[in-house]
Amino acid sequence: MSETFTKIIKADKGWLSFDLKALIHYRDLLFLMVRREFVAKYKQTLLGPVWVVLQPSLMALTFVFLFSKTMKVPTDGVPPVLFYFSGILIWNFLSSALGAISVSMLHHAELCKKVYFPRIFLPISLLCSHFFSLLIQSSVLLALYLFFYFSVERPVFKMTGEIVLIPLWLFQLGLLSLGVGTWVAGLTSKYRDFHHLTALGLTVWMYASPISYSLSLVPSDWQWVVMANPVSSIILSFRSSLFGTTRVPFEMQMVSFLVCVSVCFSGVLFFNRAQRNFIDTV
Amino acid sequence: MKSLIEVKNLSKSYRLGQRGFGSLRDSFHFWWKETLRKKSLVKSDEVDRSFWALRNISFKVEPGQAVGILGANGAGKSTLLKILASLTDPTEGEALLRGRLASILEVGSGFHPDLTGRENIYLNGAFLGMKRKEVTSYFDAIVQFSGNEPFIDTPVKHYSKGMYTRLAFSVAAHLSADILLLDEVLELGDVVFQKRAIDKMIERKKEGKAILFVSHDSERVQTLCDRSLNLEAGRLVFDGNMKEGMERYLTTAESSSMLNT
C-alpha cells in the first residue's frame, strides 16, 4: 500500500480537473489501444493496409479525370495527380479521424460502463492510428513527388527549404481533428442529433476547402470564405511547402493556428466534462 | 493501519421523468414545458423528479477484509461499485481510497475477438490498470491459471465460451491492486474453475487486500466474506458480520416477495 495511490472521489470537480496521475499510470494502455485499433481494422482483410493507400489514390485519380481532364481546372502548374493527392491526404485525415473520434465514446459505451481508464485515450488513440495511416499514405505521395521531380526534364515545381515545415502543418491538422472530434463526441454523447449533423457538416466543409481547386480560382470577393476555414490554411501551406507555390499570408496562418489550438483545448475540456457522467445517460 | 476505503455520506441521484435524454428535440420540449409551467399554464405533474439510488452511505473497510454487499435488485449495489470504480460521480459525499483499486465489474474488458489470447492478456491487463512490465511478470501464472496454454496464440474468437471467461478472469485474478471490487464475476466457468477463483480471492484477502463483493449467490458470499453491508432502496441498513447480515437479507427478501404476490 502506498500513499501515492490515494484517491478521493467526490461530486463536482469543476472543468479543469484532469486526472494527470492516471494519464501517466495508464500510458502503456494508450500504445495497446492504438495497436488494437490498427490491427483490428485490417485483420481478416485480403489486402490489409493496402486499403489505406488504395482509397486516397483512387480518389485522386477520380479527381484528375473529373476536374483536370474533363473540366480542365488549372492546378497552379503542379501535376494534377500530385495536386489532388496532397489535398486529399489532408482532408481524408481530418474527415476520417474526426468521424471516428466523434463516435468513439458511444461505440465504447459498454466498455466505459465496466472499466475505468482515462477516457481521453479513446480520441487520442484514434488520432494516433490515423496518423499511422497518414504515414503510409505519405509514402505514395513521396514516390509520386520524386517521380515528377526527377523524371521530367525541367521540374514543373520547385523543391524549397520550406519542406521542413510540413510536420508543423500536420501537427496543426492533428489539433484541429482532435478538437472538432472531441466537441462532436461530447455533444453526441448527450444529443444523438449531432451524429447526423457530422456527415452533413463534413460534406459541406469539404467543398468549402481548397482540395479540388486552388485559391487563385476563387473570386477575390469570396476568398475570405475559404480563408475563414481553418483547414484551408493547412492544405494551402502543405502544398506551398511541397511545391513552392504561393505562400499563405503569415497572418492567416497565425489565425488558423490559434483557431486550431483553441478548438483543441476547449474540445478536450468539454469531452472530459461530458465523459464524467456519460454512463448515466447512455 | 489505516482503512483502505473510507466512504462518507455518499449519495447518488438520477433524474427521472421528462428531462430530455437523447435528442435536442427532447431538450427543447422540456424547456418549453418548464417555461409554460413557470407561467402556471400547465400543471406540474411532468417536472423532473430525483431518484436516489444511494443515500448517505458511510462505511470503512480495513486491509484484509472481504465485504459482501447484499441487497435486492435496485438496492444500489452496482451503483456503489461504479462510484468507487470512478465510472460515475457521486451526487453528494465522498470516498477516500488508499491504494490501487481494480474493479472487475465484468471480465474481459477491452478484449478484441481478432486478437490472440496473448495480445488480449496485455490489452485487458492495461485496461485494468496494469503496466506492461507487471503483465509480463504475471504472464505465465495467468496463462497457467486459465488452463489455456496450447491456445494462447490463437485469436480469442475461436475460443469456447468457457476458455474465454477463464482467460478473462485469470487476468483480473492476478491484479496487484490493494482494493478489489467484484460484481458477480466469481460465478463464471465450471465448478472446478469457480472453486479455484474463490480460493484465489481468499488468498488475496489473506495478503491484506480489501475486497468488496456483490453476488446473488449466498453460499459464495459467505465463503469469501466475513462482513456484510446490507442495502435497501439505496440506504445502508446493516453493517456487521456476514451471518447476521445474510439472515436479515433473506428475511427481508422473503417478506418483500410475500408482499408482491
PDB file of C-alpha atoms in Angstrom, chain A:
ATOM      1  CA  MET A   1       0.000   0.000   0.000  1.00  0.00           C
ATOM      2  CA  SER A   2       1.492   3.322  -0.963  1.00  0.00           C
ATOM      3  CA  GLU A   3       0.183   6.799  -0.301  1.00  0.00           C
ATOM      4  CA  THR A   4       0.838   7.851  -3.892  1.00  0.00           C
ATOM      5  CA  PHE A   5      -2.275   5.961  -4.931  1.00  0.00           C
ATOM      6  CA  THR A   6      -4.601   7.715  -2.510  1.00  0.00           C
ATOM      7  CA  LYS A   7      -7.624   8.969  -4.339  1.00  0.00           C
ATOM      8  CA  ILE A   8     -10.627  10.989  -3.289  1.00  0.00           C
ATOM      9  CA  ILE A   9     -13.889  10.521  -5.102  1.00  0.00           C
ATOM     10  CA  LYS A  10     -16.394  13.324  -4.775  1.00  0.00           C
ATOM     11  CA  ALA A  11     -19.008  15.310  -6.622  1.00  0.00           C
ATOM     12  CA  ASP A  12     -18.383  18.351  -8.803  1.00  0.00           C
ATOM     13  CA  LYS A  13     -14.760  18.604  -9.683  1.00  0.00           C
ATOM     14  CA  GLY A  14     -15.048  21.579 -11.997  1.00  0.00           C
ATOM     15  CA  TRP A  15     -13.999  21.987 -15.595  1.00  0.00           C
ATOM     16  CA  LEU A  16     -10.277  21.743 -15.204  1.00  0.00           C
ATOM     17  CA  SER A  17      -9.992  18.547 -13.232  1.00  0.00           C
ATOM     18  CA  PHE A  18      -7.798  16.188 -15.178  1.00  0.00           C
ATOM     19  CA  ASP A  19      -6.515  13.050 -13.548  1.00  0.00           C
ATOM     20  CA  LEU A  20      -2.927  13.511 -14.684  1.00  0.00           C
ATOM     21  CA  LYS A  21      -1.651  10.747 -12.431  1.00  0.00           C
ATOM     22  CA  ALA A  22      -3.953   8.325 -14.241  1.00  0.00           C
ATOM     23  CA  LEU A  23      -2.738   9.521 -17.653  1.00  0.00           C
ATOM     24  CA  ILE A  24       0.806   8.642 -16.682  1.00  0.00           C
ATOM     25  CA  HIS A  25      -0.110   5.420 -14.945  1.00  0.00           C
ATOM     26  CA  TYR A  26      -2.083   4.137 -17.930  1.00  0.00           C
ATOM     27  CA  ARG A  27       0.434   5.141 -20.609  1.00  0.00           C
ATOM     28  CA  ASP A  28       1.010   1.529 -21.697  1.00  0.00           C
ATOM     29  CA  LEU A  29      -2.699   1.257 -22.402  1.00  0.00           C
ATOM     30  CA  LEU A  30      -2.554   4.060 -24.964  1.00  0.00           C
ATOM     31  CA  PHE A  31       0.003   2.196 -27.030  1.00  0.00           C
ATOM     32  CA  LEU A  32      -2.030  -1.022 -26.886  1.00  0.00           C
ATOM     33  CA  MET A  33      -5.214   0.817 -27.843  1.00  0.00           C
ATOM     34  CA  VAL A  34      -3.543   2.325 -30.911  1.00  0.00           C
ATOM     35  CA  ARG A  35      -2.296  -1.082 -31.878  1.00  0.00           C
ATOM     36  CA  ARG A  36      -5.691  -2.686 -31.312  1.00  0.00           C
ATOM     37  CA  GLU A  37      -7.322  -0.014 -33.451  1.00  0.00           C
ATOM     38  CA  PHE A  38      -4.948  -0.592 -36.318  1.00  0.00           C
ATOM     39  CA  VAL A  39      -4.629  -4.362 -36.176  1.00  0.00           C
ATOM     40  CA  ALA A  40      -8.338  -4.965 -35.691  1.00  0.00           C
ATOM     41  CA  LYS A  41      -9.142  -2.806 -38.715  1.00  0.00           C
ATOM     42  CA  TYR A  42      -7.166  -4.894 -41.153  1.00  0.00           C
ATOM     43  CA  LYS A  43      -7.291  -8.406 -39.745  1.00  0.00           C
ATOM     44  CA  GLN A  44      -9.279 -10.693 -41.994  1.00  0.00           C
ATOM     45  CA  THR A  45      -8.901  -8.427 -44.999  1.00  0.00           C
ATOM     46  CA  LEU A  46      -7.045  -9.751 -48.026  1.00  0.00           C
ATOM     47  CA  LEU A  47      -5.311  -6.522 -48.865  1.00  0.00           C
ATOM     48  CA  GLY A  48      -4.710  -5.364 -45.303  1.00  0.00           C
ATOM     49  CA  PRO A  49      -3.042  -1.963 -45.043  1.00  0.00           C
ATOM     50  CA  VAL A  50      -3.079  -1.679 -48.862  1.00  0.00           C
ATOM     51  CA  TRP A  51      -6.590  -0.304 -48.346  1.00  0.00           C
ATOM     52  CA  VAL A  52      -5.021   2.674 -46.643  1.00  0.00           C
ATOM     53  CA  VAL A  53      -3.267   3.780 -49.832  1.00  0.00           C
ATOM     54  CA  LEU A  54      -5.867   2.498 -52.281  1.00  0.00           C
ATOM     55  CA  GLN A  55      -8.618   4.786 -51.083  1.00  0.00           C
ATOM     56  CA  PRO A  56      -6.868   8.182 -51.499  1.00  0.00           C
ATOM     57  CA  SER A  57      -5.170   7.025 -54.698  1.00  0.00           C
ATOM     58  CA  LEU A  58      -8.467   6.130 -56.370  1.00  0.00           C
ATOM     59  CA  MET A  59      -9.982   9.355 -55.161  1.00  0.00           C
ATOM     60  CA  ALA A  60      -7.068  11.349 -56.593  1.00  0.00           C
ATOM     61  CA  LEU A  61      -7.403   9.563 -59.938  1.00  0.00           C
ATOM     62  CA  THR A  62     -11.123  10.348 -59.981  1.00  0.00           C
ATOM     63  CA  PHE A  63     -10.321  13.998 -59.346  1.00  0.00           C
ATOM     64  CA  VAL A  64      -7.736  14.004 -62.142  1.00  0.00           C
ATOM     65  CA  PHE A  65     -10.280  12.582 -64.546  1.00  0.00           C
ATOM     66  CA  LEU A  66     -13.133  14.773 -63.392  1.00  0.00           C
ATOM     67  CA  PHE A  67     -11.546  18.164 -62.740  1.00  0.00           C
ATOM     68  CA  SER A  68      -8.381  18.077 -64.789  1.00  0.00           C
ATOM     69  CA  LYS A  69      -9.232  16.055 -67.896  1.00  0.00           C
ATOM     70  CA  THR A  70     -12.942  16.809 -68.180  1.00  0.00           C
ATOM     71  CA  MET A  71     -13.367  20.261 -66.684  1.00  0.00           C
ATOM     72  CA  LYS A  72      -9.800  21.439 -67.376  1.00  0.00           C
ATOM     73  CA  VAL A  73      -9.368  23.101 -63.998  1.00  0.00           C
ATOM     74  CA  PRO A  74      -5.828  24.542 -63.686  1.00  0.00           C
ATOM     75  CA  THR A  75      -3.731  23.354 -60.739  1.00  0.00           C
ATOM     76  CA  ASP A  76      -1.191  26.177 -60.281  1.00  0.00           C
ATOM     77  CA  GLY A  77       1.340  24.430 -62.516  1.00  0.00           C
ATOM     78  CA  VAL A  78       1.569  21.415 -60.227  1.00  0.00           C
ATOM     79  CA  PRO A  79       0.989  17.997 -61.878  1.00  0.00           C
ATOM     80  CA  PRO A  80      -2.741  17.360 -61.249  1.00  0.00           C
ATOM     81  CA  VAL A  81      -2.285  13.976 -59.594  1.00  0.00           C
ATOM     82  CA  LEU A  82       0.130  15.468 -57.052  1.00  0.00           C
ATOM     83  CA  PHE A  83      -2.066  18.489 -56.527  1.00  0.00           C
ATOM     84  CA  TYR A  84      -5.142  16.416 -55.751  1.00  0.00           C
ATOM     85  CA  PHE A  85      -3.366  13.697 -53.814  1.00  0.00           C
ATOM     86  CA  SER A  86      -1.800  16.222 -51.448  1.00  0.00           C
ATOM     87  CA  GLY A  87      -5.165  17.866 -50.776  1.00  0.00           C
ATOM     88  CA  ILE A  88      -6.957  14.558 -50.340  1.00  0.00           C
ATOM     89  CA  LEU A  89      -4.307  13.348 -47.909  1.00  0.00           C
ATOM     90  CA  ILE A  90      -5.009  16.242 -45.555  1.00  0.00           C
ATOM     91  CA  TRP A  91      -8.757  16.161 -45.995  1.00  0.00           C
ATOM     92  CA  ASN A  92      -9.065  12.393 -45.568  1.00  0.00           C
ATOM     93  CA  PHE A  93      -7.158  12.535 -42.347  1.00  0.00           C
ATOM     94  CA  LEU A  94      -9.443  15.207 -40.985  1.00  0.00           C
ATOM     95  CA  SER A  95     -12.681  13.594 -42.080  1.00  0.00           C
ATOM     96  CA  SER A  96     -11.818  10.032 -41.050  1.00  0.00           C
ATOM     97  CA  ALA A  97     -10.136  10.906 -37.755  1.00  0.00           C
ATOM     98  CA  LEU A  98     -12.878  13.363 -36.878  1.00  0.00           C
ATOM     99  CA  GLY A  99     -15.591  10.883 -37.821  1.00  0.00           C
ATOM    100  CA  ALA A 100     -14.038   8.126 -35.737  1.00  0.00           C
ATOM    101  CA  ILE A 101     -13.376  10.372 -32.739  1.00  0.00           C
ATOM    102  CA  SER A 102     -16.889  11.797 -32.798  1.00  0.00           C
ATOM    103  CA  VAL A 103     -18.451   8.376 -32.160  1.00  0.00           C
ATOM    104  CA  SER A 104     -15.644   6.983 -30.017  1.00  0.00           C
ATOM    105  CA  MET A 105     -17.477   7.441 -26.732  1.00  0.00           C
ATOM    106  CA  LEU A 106     -20.736   5.946 -27.955  1.00  0.00           C
ATOM    107  CA  HIS A 107     -19.011   2.995 -29.612  1.00  0.00           C
ATOM    108  CA  HIS A 108     -17.229   2.151 -26.400  1.00  0.00           C
ATOM    109  CA  ALA A 109     -20.194   2.759 -24.109  1.00  0.00           C
ATOM    110  CA  GLU A 110     -20.189  -0.838 -22.874  1.00  0.00           C
ATOM    111  CA  LEU A 111     -16.503  -0.636 -22.059  1.00  0.00           C
ATOM    112  CA  CYS A 112     -16.979   2.691 -20.291  1.00  0.00           C
ATOM    113  CA  LYS A 113     -19.708   1.188 -18.126  1.00  0.00           C
ATOM    114  CA  LYS A 114     -17.424  -1.535 -16.859  1.00  0.00           C
ATOM    115  CA  VAL A 115     -13.893  -0.302 -16.547  1.00  0.00           C
ATOM    116  CA  TYR A 116     -12.126   2.883 -15.595  1.00  0.00           C
ATOM    117  CA  PHE A 117      -9.384   4.257 -17.803  1.00  0.00           C
ATOM    118  CA  PRO A 118      -8.618   7.796 -18.944  1.00  0.00           C
ATOM    119  CA  ARG A 119     -11.445   8.322 -21.434  1.00  0.00           C
ATOM    120  CA  ILE A 120      -9.380  10.859 -23.354  1.00  0.00           C
ATOM    121  CA  PHE A 121      -7.372   7.864 -24.609  1.00  0.00           C
ATOM    122  CA  LEU A 122     -10.311   6.939 -26.843  1.00  0.00           C
ATOM    123  CA  PRO A 123      -9.902  10.009 -29.099  1.00  0.00           C
ATOM    124  CA  ILE A 124      -6.133  10.143 -28.693  1.00  0.00           C
ATOM    125  CA  SER A 125      -5.633   6.515 -29.699  1.00  0.00           C
ATOM    126  CA  LEU A 126      -7.773   7.093 -32.783  1.00  0.00           C
ATOM    127  CA  LEU A 127      -5.770  10.178 -33.640  1.00  0.00           C
ATOM    128  CA  CYS A 128      -2.543   8.171 -33.381  1.00  0.00           C
ATOM    129  CA  SER A 129      -3.789   5.287 -35.514  1.00  0.00           C
ATOM    130  CA  HIS A 130      -4.941   7.744 -38.182  1.00  0.00           C
ATOM    131  CA  PHE A 131      -1.536   9.388 -38.138  1.00  0.00           C
ATOM    132  CA  PHE A 132      -0.063   5.984 -38.739  1.00  0.00           C
ATOM    133  CA  SER A 133      -2.312   5.599 -41.802  1.00  0.00           C
ATOM    134  CA  LEU A 134      -1.262   9.055 -42.967  1.00  0.00           C
ATOM    135  CA  LEU A 135       2.358   7.980 -42.720  1.00  0.00           C
ATOM    136  CA  ILE A 136       1.715   5.018 -45.005  1.00  0.00           C
ATOM    137  CA  GLN A 137      -0.197   7.224 -47.455  1.00  0.00           C
ATOM    138  CA  SER A 138       2.634   9.750 -47.444  1.00  0.00           C
ATOM    139  CA  SER A 139       4.941   7.146 -48.937  1.00  0.00           C
ATOM    140  CA  VAL A 140       2.756   7.172 -52.067  1.00  0.00           C
ATOM    141  CA  LEU A 141       2.890  10.946 -52.144  1.00  0.00           C
ATOM    142  CA  LEU A 142       6.650  10.841 -51.754  1.00  0.00           C
ATOM    143  CA  ALA A 143       7.022   8.325 -54.584  1.00  0.00           C
ATOM    144  CA  LEU A 144       4.877  10.447 -56.904  1.00  0.00           C
ATOM    145  CA  TYR A 145       6.728  13.569 -55.831  1.00  0.00           C
ATOM    146  CA  LEU A 146      10.156  12.138 -56.566  1.00  0.00           C
ATOM    147  CA  PHE A 147       8.907  10.663 -59.842  1.00  0.00           C
ATOM    148  CA  PHE A 148       7.670  14.025 -61.087  1.00  0.00           C
ATOM    149  CA  TYR A 149      10.695  15.847 -59.739  1.00  0.00           C
ATOM    150  CA  PHE A 150      13.323  13.703 -61.437  1.00  0.00           C
ATOM    151  CA  SER A 151      11.649  12.163 -64.466  1.00  0.00           C
ATOM    152  CA  VAL A 152      10.586  15.363 -66.177  1.00  0.00           C
ATOM    153  CA  GLU A 153      13.478  17.241 -67.797  1.00  0.00           C
ATOM    154  CA  ARG A 154      12.656  20.578 -66.240  1.00  0.00           C
ATOM    155  CA  PRO A 155      10.766  20.148 -62.982  1.00  0.00           C
ATOM    156  CA  VAL A 156       7.377  21.859 -63.069  1.00  0.00           C
ATOM    157  CA  PHE A 157       7.573  22.744 -59.388  1.00  0.00           C
ATOM    158  CA  LYS A 158      10.263  23.885 -57.003  1.00  0.00           C
ATOM    159  CA  MET A 159      11.562  21.992 -54.023  1.00  0.00           C
ATOM    160  CA  THR A 160      12.265  24.570 -51.320  1.00  0.00           C
ATOM    161  CA  GLY A 161      13.623  24.557 -47.800  1.00  0.00           C
ATOM    162  CA  GLU A 162      10.092  25.087 -46.545  1.00  0.00           C
ATOM    163  CA  ILE A 163       9.556  21.357 -46.874  1.00  0.00           C
ATOM    164  CA  VAL A 164      10.801  21.089 -43.288  1.00  0.00           C
ATOM    165  CA  LEU A 165       7.681  22.952 -42.130  1.00  0.00           C
ATOM    166  CA  ILE A 166       5.408  20.054 -43.097  1.00  0.00           C
ATOM    167  CA  PRO A 167       5.395  18.433 -39.622  1.00  0.00           C
ATOM    168  CA  LEU A 168       4.101  21.737 -38.276  1.00  0.00           C
ATOM    169  CA  TRP A 169       1.112  21.665 -40.642  1.00  0.00           C
ATOM    170  CA  LEU A 170       0.422  18.066 -39.710  1.00  0.00           C
ATOM    171  CA  PHE A 171       0.584  18.955 -36.030  1.00  0.00           C
ATOM    172  CA  GLN A 172      -1.949  21.691 -36.666  1.00  0.00           C
ATOM    173  CA  LEU A 173      -4.115  19.184 -38.533  1.00  0.00           C
ATOM    174  CA  GLY A 174      -3.976  16.843 -35.543  1.00  0.00           C
ATOM    175  CA  LEU A 175      -5.046  19.639 -33.179  1.00  0.00           C
ATOM    176  CA  LEU A 176      -7.995  20.526 -35.379  1.00  0.00           C
ATOM    177  CA  SER A 177      -9.156  16.917 -35.834  1.00  0.00           C
ATOM    178  CA  LEU A 178      -8.888  16.185 -32.136  1.00  0.00           C
ATOM    179  CA  GLY A 179     -10.608  19.445 -31.230  1.00  0.00           C
ATOM    180  CA  VAL A 180     -13.610  19.180 -33.515  1.00  0.00           C
ATOM    181  CA  GLY A 181     -13.819  15.418 -32.909  1.00  0.00           C
ATOM    182  CA  THR A 182     -13.944  15.762 -29.125  1.00  0.00           C
ATOM    183  CA  TRP A 183     -16.512  18.553 -29.373  1.00  0.00           C
ATOM    184  CA  VAL A 184     -18.783  16.387 -31.503  1.00  0.00           C
ATOM    185  CA  ALA A 185     -18.137  13.317 -29.305  1.00  0.00           C
ATOM    186  CA  GLY A 186     -19.131  15.277 -26.214  1.00  0.00           C
ATOM    187  CA  LEU A 187     -22.252  16.626 -27.866  1.00  0.00           C
ATOM    188  CA  THR A 188     -23.201  13.271 -29.402  1.00  0.00           C
ATOM    189  CA  SER A 189     -22.957  11.592 -26.009  1.00  0.00           C
ATOM    190  CA  LYS A 190     -25.879  13.721 -24.919  1.00  0.00           C
ATOM    191  CA  TYR A 191     -27.685  14.531 -28.168  1.00  0.00           C
ATOM    192  CA  ARG A 192     -27.684  11.957 -30.953  1.00  0.00           C
ATOM    193  CA  ASP A 193     -28.664  14.735 -33.384  1.00  0.00           C
ATOM    194  CA  PHE A 194     -25.034  15.657 -33.786  1.00  0.00           C
ATOM    195  CA  HIS A 195     -24.278  12.254 -35.198  1.00  0.00           C
ATOM    196  CA  HIS A 196     -26.451  13.038 -38.223  1.00  0.00           C
ATOM    197  CA  LEU A 197     -25.091  16.528 -38.423  1.00  0.00           C
ATOM    198  CA  THR A 198     -21.482  15.315 -38.662  1.00  0.00           C
ATOM    199  CA  ALA A 199     -21.899  13.612 -42.032  1.00  0.00           C
ATOM    200  CA  LEU A 200     -23.676  16.622 -43.490  1.00  0.00           C
ATOM    201  CA  GLY A 201     -21.222  19.053 -41.940  1.00  0.00           C
ATOM    202  CA  LEU A 202     -18.220  17.170 -43.318  1.00  0.00           C
ATOM    203  CA  THR A 203     -19.619  17.229 -46.862  1.00  0.00           C
ATOM    204  CA  VAL A 204     -20.219  20.973 -46.775  1.00  0.00           C
ATOM    205  CA  TRP A 205     -16.846  21.522 -45.141  1.00  0.00           C
ATOM    206  CA  MET A 206     -15.109  19.527 -47.860  1.00  0.00           C
ATOM    207  CA  TYR A 207     -16.494  21.742 -50.623  1.00  0.00           C
ATOM    208  CA  ALA A 208     -15.519  24.819 -48.629  1.00  0.00           C
ATOM    209  CA  SER A 209     -11.910  23.593 -48.550  1.00  0.00           C
ATOM    210  CA  PRO A 210      -9.442  24.043 -51.403  1.00  0.00           C
ATOM    211  CA  ILE A 211      -8.959  20.346 -52.150  1.00  0.00           C
ATOM    212  CA  SER A 212     -10.073  20.139 -55.753  1.00  0.00           C
ATOM    213  CA  TYR A 213      -9.405  23.776 -56.570  1.00  0.00           C
ATOM    214  CA  SER A 214      -6.683  26.306 -55.877  1.00  0.00           C
ATOM    215  CA  LEU A 215      -7.281  29.558 -54.116  1.00  0.00           C
ATOM    216  CA  SER A 216      -6.491  31.535 -57.276  1.00  0.00           C
ATOM    217  CA  LEU A 217      -9.667  30.175 -58.876  1.00  0.00           C
ATOM    218  CA  VAL A 218     -11.885  31.668 -56.166  1.00  0.00           C
ATOM    219  CA  PRO A 219     -13.116  35.210 -56.990  1.00  0.00           C
ATOM    220  CA  SER A 220     -11.269  37.638 -54.729  1.00  0.00           C
ATOM    221  CA  ASP A 221     -14.527  38.824 -53.158  1.00  0.00           C
ATOM    222  CA  TRP A 222     -15.184  35.291 -51.971  1.00  0.00           C
ATOM    223  CA  GLN A 223     -11.687  34.252 -50.926  1.00  0.00           C
ATOM    224  CA  TRP A 224     -12.399  35.176 -47.322  1.00  0.00           C
ATOM    225  CA  VAL A 225     -14.875  32.289 -47.134  1.00  0.00           C
ATOM    226  CA  VAL A 226     -12.112  29.855 -47.940  1.00  0.00           C
ATOM    227  CA  MET A 227      -9.651  31.687 -45.724  1.00  0.00           C
ATOM    228  CA  ALA A 228     -12.011  31.677 -42.750  1.00  0.00           C
ATOM    229  CA  ASN A 229     -11.916  27.889 -42.855  1.00  0.00           C
ATOM    230  CA  PRO A 230      -9.074  26.653 -40.621  1.00  0.00           C
ATOM    231  CA  VAL A 231      -8.339  23.649 -42.867  1.00  0.00           C
ATOM    232  CA  SER A 232      -7.675  25.878 -45.865  1.00  0.00           C
ATOM    233  CA  SER A 233      -4.537  27.287 -44.331  1.00  0.00           C
ATOM    234  CA  ILE A 234      -3.311  23.761 -43.571  1.00  0.00           C
ATOM    235  CA  ILE A 235      -3.945  22.442 -47.104  1.00  0.00           C
ATOM    236  CA  LEU A 236      -2.509  25.526 -48.814  1.00  0.00           C
ATOM    237  CA  SER A 237       0.542  25.622 -46.544  1.00  0.00           C
ATOM    238  CA  PHE A 238       1.106  21.901 -47.076  1.00  0.00           C
ATOM    239  CA  ARG A 239       1.056  22.434 -50.839  1.00  0.00           C
ATOM    240  CA  SER A 240       3.220  25.539 -50.812  1.00  0.00           C
ATOM    241  CA  SER A 241       5.813  23.765 -48.649  1.00  0.00           C
ATOM    242  CA  LEU A 242       5.821  20.830 -51.071  1.00  0.00           C
ATOM    243  CA  PHE A 243       5.685  22.586 -54.413  1.00  0.00           C
ATOM    244  CA  GLY A 244       6.936  26.085 -53.708  1.00  0.00           C
ATOM    245  CA  THR A 245       3.651  27.642 -54.830  1.00  0.00           C
ATOM    246  CA  THR A 246       2.306  30.929 -53.456  1.00  0.00           C
ATOM    247  CA  ARG A 247       2.766  31.043 -49.711  1.00  0.00           C
ATOM    248  CA  VAL A 248      -0.187  31.556 -47.378  1.00  0.00           C
ATOM    249  CA  PRO A 249      -0.010  35.002 -45.700  1.00  0.00           C
ATOM    250  CA  PHE A 250       1.569  34.760 -42.263  1.00  0.00           C
ATOM    251  CA  GLU A 251      -1.426  36.440 -40.562  1.00  0.00           C
ATOM    252  CA  MET A 252      -3.757  33.812 -41.958  1.00  0.00           C
ATOM    253  CA  GLN A 253      -1.504  31.000 -40.790  1.00  0.00           C
ATOM    254  CA  MET A 254      -1.413  32.509 -37.321  1.00  0.00           C
ATOM    255  CA  VAL A 255      -5.181  32.917 -37.164  1.00  0.00           C
ATOM    256  CA  SER A 256      -5.706  29.345 -38.352  1.00  0.00           C
ATOM    257  CA  PHE A 257      -3.167  28.062 -35.843  1.00  0.00           C
ATOM    258  CA  LEU A 258      -4.799  29.891 -32.957  1.00  0.00           C
ATOM    259  CA  VAL A 259      -8.215  28.621 -34.016  1.00  0.00           C
ATOM    260  CA  CYS A 260      -6.894  25.039 -34.056  1.00  0.00           C
ATOM    261  CA  VAL A 261      -5.246  25.384 -30.642  1.00  0.00           C
ATOM    262  CA  SER A 262      -8.339  26.864 -29.011  1.00  0.00           C
ATOM    263  CA  VAL A 263     -10.701  24.346 -30.624  1.00  0.00           C
ATOM    264  CA  CYS A 264      -8.488  21.519 -29.428  1.00  0.00           C
ATOM    265  CA  PHE A 265      -8.104  22.884 -25.908  1.00  0.00           C
ATOM    266  CA  SER A 266     -11.804  23.578 -25.439  1.00  0.00           C
ATOM    267  CA  GLY A 267     -12.783  20.292 -27.114  1.00  0.00           C
ATOM    268  CA  VAL A 268     -10.641  18.224 -24.766  1.00  0.00           C
ATOM    269  CA  LEU A 269     -12.036  20.050 -21.726  1.00  0.00           C
ATOM    270  CA  PHE A 270     -15.574  19.625 -22.964  1.00  0.00           C
ATOM    271  CA  PHE A 271     -15.017  15.943 -23.663  1.00  0.00           C
ATOM    272  CA  ASN A 272     -13.584  15.491 -20.203  1.00  0.00           C
ATOM    273  CA  ARG A 273     -16.656  17.111 -18.722  1.00  0.00           C
ATOM    274  CA  ALA A 274     -19.080  15.108 -20.880  1.00  0.00           C
ATOM    275  CA  GLN A 275     -17.458  11.718 -20.208  1.00  0.00           C
ATOM    276  CA  ARG A 276     -17.801  12.084 -16.455  1.00  0.00           C
ATOM    277  CA  ASN A 277     -21.429  11.151 -16.142  1.00  0.00           C
ATOM    278  CA  PHE A 278     -21.769   9.716 -19.623  1.00  0.00           C
ATOM    279  CA  ILE A 279     -22.709   6.232 -18.431  1.00  0.00           C
ATOM    280  CA  ASP A 280     -25.693   7.644 -16.522  1.00  0.00           C
ATOM    281  CA  THR A 281     -27.350   8.831 -19.706  1.00  0.00           C
ATOM    282  CA  VAL A 282     -26.254   6.377 -22.374  1.00  0.00           C
TER     283      VAL A 282
END
